[in-house]
PDB file of N, CA and C in Angstrom:
ATOM      1  N   UNK A   1       0.640  30.550   3.888  1.00 57.00           N
ATOM      2  CA  UNK A   1       0.301  29.158   4.099  1.00 57.00           C
ATOM      3  C   UNK A   1       1.311  28.284   3.354  1.00 57.00           C
ATOM      4  N   UNK A   2       1.833  27.316   4.038  1.00 71.00           N
ATOM      5  CA  UNK A   2       2.828  26.412   3.470  1.00 71.00           C
ATOM      6  C   UNK A   2       2.130  25.142   2.959  1.00 71.00           C
ATOM      7  N   UNK A   3       2.534  24.713   1.782  1.00 77.00           N
ATOM      8  CA  UNK A   3       1.953  23.496   1.208  1.00 77.00           C
ATOM      9  C   UNK A   3       2.406  22.275   2.006  1.00 77.00           C
ATOM     10  N   UNK A   4       1.566  21.282   2.017  1.00 82.00           N
ATOM     11  CA  UNK A   4       1.857  20.023   2.703  1.00 82.00           C
ATOM     12  C   UNK A   4       1.428  18.880   1.787  1.00 82.00           C
ATOM     13  N   UNK A   5       1.778  17.650   2.161  1.00 80.00           N
ATOM     14  CA  UNK A   5       1.322  16.525   1.333  1.00 80.00           C
ATOM     15  C   UNK A   5      -0.204  16.513   1.157  1.00 80.00           C
ATOM     16  N   UNK A   6      -0.929  16.926   2.187  1.00 84.00           N
ATOM     17  CA  UNK A   6      -2.394  16.913   2.073  1.00 84.00           C
ATOM     18  C   UNK A   6      -2.894  17.968   1.083  1.00 84.00           C
ATOM     19  N   UNK A   7      -2.062  18.959   0.762  1.00 87.00           N
ATOM     20  CA  UNK A   7      -2.426  19.948  -0.255  1.00 87.00           C
ATOM     21  C   UNK A   7      -2.418  19.334  -1.649  1.00 87.00           C
ATOM     22  N   UNK A   8      -1.527  18.403  -1.870  1.00 91.00           N
ATOM     23  CA  UNK A   8      -1.375  17.764  -3.176  1.00 91.00           C
ATOM     24  C   UNK A   8      -2.184  16.475  -3.301  1.00 91.00           C
ATOM     25  N   UNK A   9      -2.575  15.903  -2.190  1.00 93.00           N
ATOM     26  CA  UNK A   9      -3.247  14.601  -2.202  1.00 93.00           C
ATOM     27  C   UNK A   9      -4.495  14.561  -3.084  1.00 93.00           C
ATOM     28  N   UNK A  10      -5.361  15.577  -3.047  1.00 94.00           N
ATOM     29  CA  UNK A  10      -6.553  15.510  -3.912  1.00 94.00           C
ATOM     30  C   UNK A  10      -6.212  15.422  -5.405  1.00 94.00           C
ATOM     31  N   UNK A  11      -5.143  16.103  -5.829  1.00 94.00           N
ATOM     32  CA  UNK A  11      -4.742  16.042  -7.236  1.00 94.00           C
ATOM     33  C   UNK A  11      -4.199  14.660  -7.588  1.00 94.00           C
ATOM     34  N   UNK A  12      -3.338  14.133  -6.730  1.00 96.00           N
ATOM     35  CA  UNK A  12      -2.797  12.792  -6.961  1.00 96.00           C
ATOM     36  C   UNK A  12      -3.953  11.784  -7.010  1.00 96.00           C
ATOM     37  N   UNK A  13      -4.881  11.911  -6.074  1.00 96.00           N
ATOM     38  CA  UNK A  13      -6.021  10.991  -6.010  1.00 96.00           C
ATOM     39  C   UNK A  13      -6.926  11.118  -7.235  1.00 96.00           C
ATOM     40  N   UNK A  14      -7.101  12.328  -7.744  1.00 97.00           N
ATOM     41  CA  UNK A  14      -7.946  12.522  -8.931  1.00 97.00           C
ATOM     42  C   UNK A  14      -7.345  11.805 -10.139  1.00 97.00           C
ATOM     43  N   UNK A  15      -6.041  11.966 -10.322  1.00 97.00           N
ATOM     44  CA  UNK A  15      -5.386  11.248 -11.425  1.00 97.00           C
ATOM     45  C   UNK A  15      -5.505   9.743 -11.215  1.00 97.00           C
ATOM     46  N   UNK A  16      -5.261   9.301 -10.004  1.00 96.00           N
ATOM     47  CA  UNK A  16      -5.324   7.869  -9.706  1.00 96.00           C
ATOM     48  C   UNK A  16      -6.715   7.312  -9.980  1.00 96.00           C
ATOM     49  N   UNK A  17      -7.730   8.039  -9.535  1.00 96.00           N
ATOM     50  CA  UNK A  17      -9.111   7.580  -9.727  1.00 96.00           C
ATOM     51  C   UNK A  17      -9.466   7.479 -11.211  1.00 96.00           C
ATOM     52  N   UNK A  18      -8.888   8.377 -12.001  1.00 97.00           N
ATOM     53  CA  UNK A  18      -9.122   8.365 -13.452  1.00 97.00           C
ATOM     54  C   UNK A  18      -8.294   7.291 -14.155  1.00 97.00           C
ATOM     55  N   UNK A  19      -7.429   6.598 -13.407  1.00 95.00           N
ATOM     56  CA  UNK A  19      -6.591   5.569 -14.001  1.00 95.00           C
ATOM     57  C   UNK A  19      -5.374   6.136 -14.715  1.00 95.00           C
ATOM     58  N   UNK A  20      -5.096   7.415 -14.470  1.00 97.00           N
ATOM     59  CA  UNK A  20      -3.979   8.096 -15.118  1.00 97.00           C
ATOM     60  C   UNK A  20      -2.752   8.022 -14.217  1.00 97.00           C
ATOM     61  N   UNK A  21      -2.037   6.907 -14.297  1.00 97.00           N
ATOM     62  CA  UNK A  21      -0.868   6.722 -13.437  1.00 97.00           C
ATOM     63  C   UNK A  21       0.228   7.733 -13.765  1.00 97.00           C
ATOM     64  N   UNK A  22       0.377   8.079 -15.035  1.00 97.00           N
ATOM     65  CA  UNK A  22       1.392   9.067 -15.412  1.00 97.00           C
ATOM     66  C   UNK A  22       1.068  10.420 -14.784  1.00 97.00           C
ATOM     67  N   UNK A  23      -0.194  10.785 -14.779  1.00 97.00           N
ATOM     68  CA  UNK A  23      -0.609  12.040 -14.156  1.00 97.00           C
ATOM     69  C   UNK A  23      -0.377  12.026 -12.651  1.00 97.00           C
ATOM     70  N   UNK A  24      -0.671  10.895 -12.027  1.00 97.00           N
ATOM     71  CA  UNK A  24      -0.442  10.765 -10.584  1.00 97.00           C
ATOM     72  C   UNK A  24       1.051  10.881 -10.286  1.00 97.00           C
ATOM     73  N   UNK A  25       1.870  10.272 -11.111  1.00 96.00           N
ATOM     74  CA  UNK A  25       3.324  10.364 -10.941  1.00 96.00           C
ATOM     75  C   UNK A  25       3.807  11.802 -11.131  1.00 96.00           C
ATOM     76  N   UNK A  26       3.252  12.502 -12.128  1.00 96.00           N
ATOM     77  CA  UNK A  26       3.641  13.899 -12.364  1.00 96.00           C
ATOM     78  C   UNK A  26       3.270  14.777 -11.173  1.00 96.00           C
ATOM     79  N   UNK A  27       2.080  14.574 -10.624  1.00 96.00           N
ATOM     80  CA  UNK A  27       1.648  15.357  -9.465  1.00 96.00           C
ATOM     81  C   UNK A  27       2.547  15.090  -8.264  1.00 96.00           C
ATOM     82  N   UNK A  28       2.918  13.833  -8.073  1.00 95.00           N
ATOM     83  CA  UNK A  28       3.825  13.469  -6.984  1.00 95.00           C
ATOM     84  C   UNK A  28       5.193  14.123  -7.195  1.00 95.00           C
ATOM     85  N   UNK A  29       5.703  14.080  -8.423  1.00 95.00           N
ATOM     86  CA  UNK A  29       7.003  14.692  -8.731  1.00 95.00           C
ATOM     87  C   UNK A  29       6.945  16.203  -8.537  1.00 95.00           C
ATOM     88  N   UNK A  30       5.856  16.832  -8.977  1.00 94.00           N
ATOM     89  CA  UNK A  30       5.697  18.281  -8.831  1.00 94.00           C
ATOM     90  C   UNK A  30       5.710  18.667  -7.356  1.00 94.00           C
ATOM     91  N   UNK A  31       5.042  17.879  -6.550  1.00 93.00           N
ATOM     92  CA  UNK A  31       5.006  18.117  -5.117  1.00 93.00           C
ATOM     93  C   UNK A  31       6.428  18.110  -4.556  1.00 93.00           C
ATOM     94  N   UNK A  32       7.203  17.096  -4.916  1.00 92.00           N
ATOM     95  CA  UNK A  32       8.565  16.970  -4.410  1.00 92.00           C
ATOM     96  C   UNK A  32       9.469  18.078  -4.958  1.00 92.00           C
ATOM     97  N   UNK A  33       9.246  18.487  -6.219  1.00 93.00           N
ATOM     98  CA  UNK A  33      10.019  19.593  -6.797  1.00 93.00           C
ATOM     99  C   UNK A  33       9.775  20.893  -6.043  1.00 93.00           C
ATOM    100  N   UNK A  34       8.591  21.040  -5.503  1.00 92.00           N
ATOM    101  CA  UNK A  34       8.238  22.245  -4.737  1.00 92.00           C
ATOM    102  C   UNK A  34       8.731  22.165  -3.291  1.00 92.00           C
ATOM    103  N   UNK A  35       9.453  21.096  -2.974  1.00 91.00           N
ATOM    104  CA  UNK A  35      10.017  20.972  -1.635  1.00 91.00           C
ATOM    105  C   UNK A  35       9.087  20.362  -0.607  1.00 91.00           C
ATOM    106  N   UNK A  36       7.998  19.767  -1.073  1.00 92.00           N
ATOM    107  CA  UNK A  36       7.051  19.113  -0.167  1.00 92.00           C
ATOM    108  C   UNK A  36       7.325  17.616  -0.221  1.00 92.00           C
ATOM    109  N   UNK A  37       7.747  17.063   0.892  1.00 92.00           N
ATOM    110  CA  UNK A  37       8.067  15.638   0.942  1.00 92.00           C
ATOM    111  C   UNK A  37       6.785  14.810   0.891  1.00 92.00           C
ATOM    112  N   UNK A  38       6.766  13.854  -0.003  1.00 94.00           N
ATOM    113  CA  UNK A  38       5.620  12.948  -0.105  1.00 94.00           C
ATOM    114  C   UNK A  38       5.578  12.063   1.131  1.00 94.00           C
ATOM    115  N   UNK A  39       4.382  11.648   1.491  1.00 95.00           N
ATOM    116  CA  UNK A  39       4.227  10.754   2.639  1.00 95.00           C
ATOM    117  C   UNK A  39       3.681   9.408   2.173  1.00 95.00           C
ATOM    118  N   UNK A  40       3.445   8.538   3.123  1.00 97.00           N
ATOM    119  CA  UNK A  40       2.987   7.184   2.793  1.00 97.00           C
ATOM    120  C   UNK A  40       1.642   7.211   2.066  1.00 97.00           C
ATOM    121  N   UNK A  41       0.769   8.143   2.405  1.00 97.00           N
ATOM    122  CA  UNK A  41      -0.533   8.229   1.739  1.00 97.00           C
ATOM    123  C   UNK A  41      -0.348   8.608   0.269  1.00 97.00           C
ATOM    124  N   UNK A  42       0.536   9.545   0.006  1.00 96.00           N
ATOM    125  CA  UNK A  42       0.798   9.967  -1.377  1.00 96.00           C
ATOM    126  C   UNK A  42       1.282   8.793  -2.221  1.00 96.00           C
ATOM    127  N   UNK A  43       2.271   8.095  -1.703  1.00 97.00           N
ATOM    128  CA  UNK A  43       2.815   6.955  -2.446  1.00 97.00           C
ATOM    129  C   UNK A  43       1.802   5.820  -2.551  1.00 97.00           C
ATOM    130  N   UNK A  44       1.062   5.548  -1.489  1.00 98.00           N
ATOM    131  CA  UNK A  44       0.070   4.469  -1.544  1.00 98.00           C
ATOM    132  C   UNK A  44      -0.994   4.754  -2.585  1.00 98.00           C
ATOM    133  N   UNK A  45      -1.318   6.014  -2.790  1.00 97.00           N
ATOM    134  CA  UNK A  45      -2.301   6.380  -3.816  1.00 97.00           C
ATOM    135  C   UNK A  45      -1.769   6.026  -5.204  1.00 97.00           C
ATOM    136  N   UNK A  46      -0.502   6.306  -5.439  1.00 98.00           N
ATOM    137  CA  UNK A  46       0.116   5.977  -6.730  1.00 98.00           C
ATOM    138  C   UNK A  46       0.226   4.456  -6.894  1.00 98.00           C
ATOM    139  N   UNK A  47       0.649   3.777  -5.840  1.00 98.00           N
ATOM    140  CA  UNK A  47       0.757   2.313  -5.879  1.00 98.00           C
ATOM    141  C   UNK A  47      -0.604   1.695  -6.213  1.00 98.00           C
ATOM    142  N   UNK A  48      -1.639   2.196  -5.565  1.00 97.00           N
ATOM    143  CA  UNK A  48      -2.990   1.683  -5.791  1.00 97.00           C
ATOM    144  C   UNK A  48      -3.455   1.923  -7.230  1.00 97.00           C
ATOM    145  N   UNK A  49      -3.098   3.074  -7.784  1.00 97.00           N
ATOM    146  CA  UNK A  49      -3.481   3.368  -9.174  1.00 97.00           C
ATOM    147  C   UNK A  49      -2.869   2.342 -10.120  1.00 97.00           C
ATOM    148  N   UNK A  50      -1.589   2.027  -9.919  1.00 97.00           N
ATOM    149  CA  UNK A  50      -0.949   1.008 -10.752  1.00 97.00           C
ATOM    150  C   UNK A  50      -1.609  -0.354 -10.539  1.00 97.00           C
ATOM    151  N   UNK A  51      -1.868  -0.689  -9.294  1.00 97.00           N
ATOM    152  CA  UNK A  51      -2.460  -1.996  -8.983  1.00 97.00           C
ATOM    153  C   UNK A  51      -3.832  -2.141  -9.639  1.00 97.00           C
ATOM    154  N   UNK A  52      -4.637  -1.097  -9.592  1.00 95.00           N
ATOM    155  CA  UNK A  52      -5.978  -1.166 -10.191  1.00 95.00           C
ATOM    156  C   UNK A  52      -5.924  -1.312 -11.703  1.00 95.00           C
ATOM    157  N   UNK A  53      -4.858  -0.824 -12.321  1.00 95.00           N
ATOM    158  CA  UNK A  53      -4.678  -1.000 -13.771  1.00 95.00           C
ATOM    159  C   UNK A  53      -4.099  -2.365 -14.112  1.00 95.00           C
ATOM    160  N   UNK A  54      -3.696  -3.106 -13.076  1.00 94.00           N
ATOM    161  CA  UNK A  54      -3.080  -4.407 -13.318  1.00 94.00           C
ATOM    162  C   UNK A  54      -1.606  -4.300 -13.652  1.00 94.00           C
ATOM    163  N   UNK A  55      -1.014  -3.147 -13.390  1.00 96.00           N
ATOM    164  CA  UNK A  55       0.396  -2.906 -13.675  1.00 96.00           C
ATOM    165  C   UNK A  55       1.220  -3.197 -12.420  1.00 96.00           C
ATOM    166  N   UNK A  56       1.520  -4.474 -12.224  1.00 96.00           N
ATOM    167  CA  UNK A  56       2.255  -4.901 -11.030  1.00 96.00           C
ATOM    168  C   UNK A  56       3.654  -4.291 -11.025  1.00 96.00           C
ATOM    169  N   UNK A  57       4.299  -4.251 -12.180  1.00 96.00           N
ATOM    170  CA  UNK A  57       5.648  -3.682 -12.259  1.00 96.00           C
ATOM    171  C   UNK A  57       5.635  -2.210 -11.846  1.00 96.00           C
ATOM    172  N   UNK A  58       4.634  -1.471 -12.286  1.00 97.00           N
ATOM    173  CA  UNK A  58       4.512  -0.066 -11.903  1.00 97.00           C
ATOM    174  C   UNK A  58       4.303   0.090 -10.410  1.00 97.00           C
ATOM    175  N   UNK A  59       3.467  -0.766  -9.845  1.00 97.00           N
ATOM    176  CA  UNK A  59       3.228  -0.730  -8.400  1.00 97.00           C
ATOM    177  C   UNK A  59       4.512  -1.019  -7.639  1.00 97.00           C
ATOM    178  N   UNK A  60       5.268  -2.000  -8.112  1.00 96.00           N
ATOM    179  CA  UNK A  60       6.549  -2.330  -7.469  1.00 96.00           C
ATOM    180  C   UNK A  60       7.545  -1.186  -7.596  1.00 96.00           C
ATOM    181  N   UNK A  61       7.590  -0.541  -8.757  1.00 97.00           N
ATOM    182  CA  UNK A  61       8.505   0.594  -8.936  1.00 97.00           C
ATOM    183  C   UNK A  61       8.148   1.733  -7.982  1.00 97.00           C
ATOM    184  N   UNK A  62       6.860   2.014  -7.842  1.00 97.00           N
ATOM    185  CA  UNK A  62       6.428   3.081  -6.933  1.00 97.00           C
ATOM    186  C   UNK A  62       6.784   2.726  -5.489  1.00 97.00           C
ATOM    187  N   UNK A  63       6.614   1.464  -5.117  1.00 97.00           N
ATOM    188  CA  UNK A  63       6.979   1.015  -3.773  1.00 97.00           C
ATOM    189  C   UNK A  63       8.485   1.170  -3.552  1.00 97.00           C
ATOM    190  N   UNK A  64       9.284   0.783  -4.523  1.00 97.00           N
ATOM    191  CA  UNK A  64      10.740   0.893  -4.402  1.00 97.00           C
ATOM    192  C   UNK A  64      11.163   2.357  -4.313  1.00 97.00           C
ATOM    193  N   UNK A  65      10.555   3.208  -5.130  1.00 96.00           N
ATOM    194  CA  UNK A  65      10.878   4.641  -5.107  1.00 96.00           C
ATOM    195  C   UNK A  65      10.522   5.248  -3.754  1.00 96.00           C
ATOM    196  N   UNK A  66       9.405   4.834  -3.222  1.00 96.00           N
ATOM    197  CA  UNK A  66       8.967   5.300  -1.907  1.00 96.00           C
ATOM    198  C   UNK A  66      10.027   4.975  -0.853  1.00 96.00           C
ATOM    199  N   UNK A  67      10.492   3.746  -0.877  1.00 96.00           N
ATOM    200  CA  UNK A  67      11.491   3.317   0.102  1.00 96.00           C
ATOM    201  C   UNK A  67      12.827   4.021  -0.139  1.00 96.00           C
ATOM    202  N   UNK A  68      13.187   4.267  -1.406  1.00 96.00           N
ATOM    203  CA  UNK A  68      14.424   4.992  -1.718  1.00 96.00           C
ATOM    204  C   UNK A  68      14.379   6.423  -1.186  1.00 96.00           C
ATOM    205  N   UNK A  69      13.183   7.005  -1.176  1.00 94.00           N
ATOM    206  CA  UNK A  69      13.013   8.380  -0.687  1.00 94.00           C
ATOM    207  C   UNK A  69      12.947   8.439   0.839  1.00 94.00           C
ATOM    208  N   UNK A  70      13.032   7.276   1.494  1.00 96.00           N
ATOM    209  CA  UNK A  70      13.021   7.256   2.954  1.00 96.00           C
ATOM    210  C   UNK A  70      11.642   7.253   3.578  1.00 96.00           C
ATOM    211  N   UNK A  71      10.623   6.973   2.764  1.00 96.00           N
ATOM    212  CA  UNK A  71       9.261   6.873   3.277  1.00 96.00           C
ATOM    213  C   UNK A  71       8.994   5.405   3.584  1.00 96.00           C
ATOM    214  N   UNK A  72       8.700   5.117   4.827  1.00 97.00           N
ATOM    215  CA  UNK A  72       8.481   3.728   5.243  1.00 97.00           C
ATOM    216  C   UNK A  72       7.156   3.208   4.688  1.00 97.00           C
ATOM    217  N   UNK A  73       7.243   2.069   4.020  1.00 97.00           N
ATOM    218  CA  UNK A  73       6.032   1.405   3.529  1.00 97.00           C
ATOM    219  C   UNK A  73       5.253   0.872   4.725  1.00 97.00           C
ATOM    220  N   UNK A  74       3.941   0.812   4.566  1.00 98.00           N
ATOM    221  CA  UNK A  74       3.099   0.275   5.636  1.00 98.00           C
ATOM    222  C   UNK A  74       2.318  -0.937   5.121  1.00 98.00           C
ATOM    223  N   UNK A  75       1.433  -1.431   5.949  1.00 97.00           N
ATOM    224  CA  UNK A  75       0.661  -2.623   5.581  1.00 97.00           C
ATOM    225  C   UNK A  75      -0.165  -2.373   4.319  1.00 97.00           C
ATOM    226  N   UNK A  76      -0.653  -1.158   4.133  1.00 98.00           N
ATOM    227  CA  UNK A  76      -1.431  -0.834   2.932  1.00 98.00           C
ATOM    228  C   UNK A  76      -0.543  -0.920   1.695  1.00 98.00           C
ATOM    229  N   UNK A  77       0.672  -0.408   1.800  1.00 98.00           N
ATOM    230  CA  UNK A  77       1.609  -0.442   0.671  1.00 98.00           C
ATOM    231  C   UNK A  77       1.825  -1.872   0.196  1.00 98.00           C
ATOM    232  N   UNK A  78       2.204  -2.726   1.136  1.00 97.00           N
ATOM    233  CA  UNK A  78       2.500  -4.120   0.781  1.00 97.00           C
ATOM    234  C   UNK A  78       1.245  -4.884   0.370  1.00 97.00           C
ATOM    235  N   UNK A  79       0.159  -4.672   1.070  1.00 97.00           N
ATOM    236  CA  UNK A  79      -1.091  -5.372   0.741  1.00 97.00           C
ATOM    237  C   UNK A  79      -1.572  -5.021  -0.661  1.00 97.00           C
ATOM    238  N   UNK A  80      -1.386  -3.777  -1.047  1.00 97.00           N
ATOM    239  CA  UNK A  80      -1.823  -3.352  -2.379  1.00 97.00           C
ATOM    240  C   UNK A  80      -1.015  -4.043  -3.469  1.00 97.00           C
ATOM    241  N   UNK A  81       0.296  -4.114  -3.291  1.00 97.00           N
ATOM    242  CA  UNK A  81       1.133  -4.783  -4.293  1.00 97.00           C
ATOM    243  C   UNK A  81       0.860  -6.285  -4.293  1.00 97.00           C
ATOM    244  N   UNK A  82       0.715  -6.874  -3.120  1.00 96.00           N
ATOM    245  CA  UNK A  82       0.400  -8.307  -3.034  1.00 96.00           C
ATOM    246  C   UNK A  82      -0.931  -8.591  -3.725  1.00 96.00           C
ATOM    247  N   UNK A  83      -1.913  -7.727  -3.509  1.00 95.00           N
ATOM    248  CA  UNK A  83      -3.212  -7.881  -4.162  1.00 95.00           C
ATOM    249  C   UNK A  83      -3.109  -7.809  -5.675  1.00 95.00           C
ATOM    250  N   UNK A  84      -2.231  -6.933  -6.167  1.00 95.00           N
ATOM    251  CA  UNK A  84      -2.033  -6.823  -7.616  1.00 95.00           C
ATOM    252  C   UNK A  84      -1.447  -8.119  -8.182  1.00 95.00           C
ATOM    253  N   UNK A  85      -0.485  -8.690  -7.468  1.00 95.00           N
ATOM    254  CA  UNK A  85       0.070  -9.984  -7.881  1.00 95.00           C
ATOM    255  C   UNK A  85      -1.023 -11.056  -7.874  1.00 95.00           C
ATOM    256  N   UNK A  86      -1.813 -11.070  -6.820  1.00 94.00           N
ATOM    257  CA  UNK A  86      -2.860 -12.082  -6.682  1.00 94.00           C
ATOM    258  C   UNK A  86      -3.866 -11.987  -7.829  1.00 94.00           C
ATOM    259  N   UNK A  87      -4.239 -10.758  -8.223  1.00 93.00           N
ATOM    260  CA  UNK A  87      -5.181 -10.581  -9.337  1.00 93.00           C
ATOM    261  C   UNK A  87      -4.630 -11.154 -10.629  1.00 93.00           C
ATOM    262  N   UNK A  88      -3.312 -11.120 -10.766  1.00 93.00           N
ATOM    263  CA  UNK A  88      -2.665 -11.677 -11.954  1.00 93.00           C
ATOM    264  C   UNK A  88      -2.471 -13.182 -11.838  1.00 93.00           C
ATOM    265  N   UNK A  89      -2.762 -13.719 -10.657  1.00 94.00           N
ATOM    266  CA  UNK A  89      -2.557 -15.144 -10.434  1.00 94.00           C
ATOM    267  C   UNK A  89      -1.103 -15.490 -10.152  1.00 94.00           C
ATOM    268  N   UNK A  90      -0.309 -14.477  -9.828  1.00 94.00           N
ATOM    269  CA  UNK A  90       1.122 -14.663  -9.586  1.00 94.00           C
ATOM    270  C   UNK A  90       1.382 -14.754  -8.078  1.00 94.00           C
ATOM    271  N   UNK A  91       1.073 -15.900  -7.516  1.00 92.00           N
ATOM    272  CA  UNK A  91       1.237 -16.109  -6.067  1.00 92.00           C
ATOM    273  C   UNK A  91       2.721 -16.099  -5.717  1.00 92.00           C
ATOM    274  N   UNK A  92       3.568 -16.630  -6.588  1.00 93.00           N
ATOM    275  CA  UNK A  92       5.016 -16.624  -6.336  1.00 93.00           C
ATOM    276  C   UNK A  92       5.530 -15.197  -6.225  1.00 93.00           C
ATOM    277  N   UNK A  93       5.048 -14.311  -7.096  1.00 91.00           N
ATOM    278  CA  UNK A  93       5.445 -12.898  -7.044  1.00 91.00           C
ATOM    279  C   UNK A  93       5.008 -12.264  -5.747  1.00 91.00           C
ATOM    280  N   UNK A  94       3.801 -12.577  -5.306  1.00 89.00           N
ATOM    281  CA  UNK A  94       3.287 -12.038  -4.041  1.00 89.00           C
ATOM    282  C   UNK A  94       4.140 -12.517  -2.877  1.00 89.00           C
ATOM    283  N   UNK A  95       4.555 -13.769  -2.924  1.00 90.00           N
ATOM    284  CA  UNK A  95       5.372 -14.317  -1.844  1.00 90.00           C
ATOM    285  C   UNK A  95       6.765 -13.714  -1.832  1.00 90.00           C
ATOM    286  N   UNK A  96       7.300 -13.376  -3.004  1.00 89.00           N
ATOM    287  CA  UNK A  96       8.632 -12.759  -3.080  1.00 89.00           C
ATOM    288  C   UNK A  96       8.652 -11.390  -2.406  1.00 89.00           C
ATOM    289  N   UNK A  97       7.525 -10.696  -2.472  1.00 83.00           N
ATOM    290  CA  UNK A  97       7.459  -9.359  -1.911  1.00 83.00           C
ATOM    291  C   UNK A  97       7.610  -9.433  -0.420  1.00 83.00           C
TER     292      UNK A  97
END
């Protein structure tokens, strides 16, 4: 059986749900080290974890890394980062995105 992004997703999601963004990042990196390409769901889970912690910069970094890896961001990706800006009251930041 070959691993897929859905094999790693529960681990990434568990770290994210616990608010452990570093753990979610490690799980994502481990997945990629094993030759399994992350997908939009994997990255969106990490982006959401940062957003829920109020770490807009972290969410933006995860979004940028996702795009650098050739994974196309979707409406969830952008909406999550925009929502993080909005929670901070940074409407200008949301508009820049």
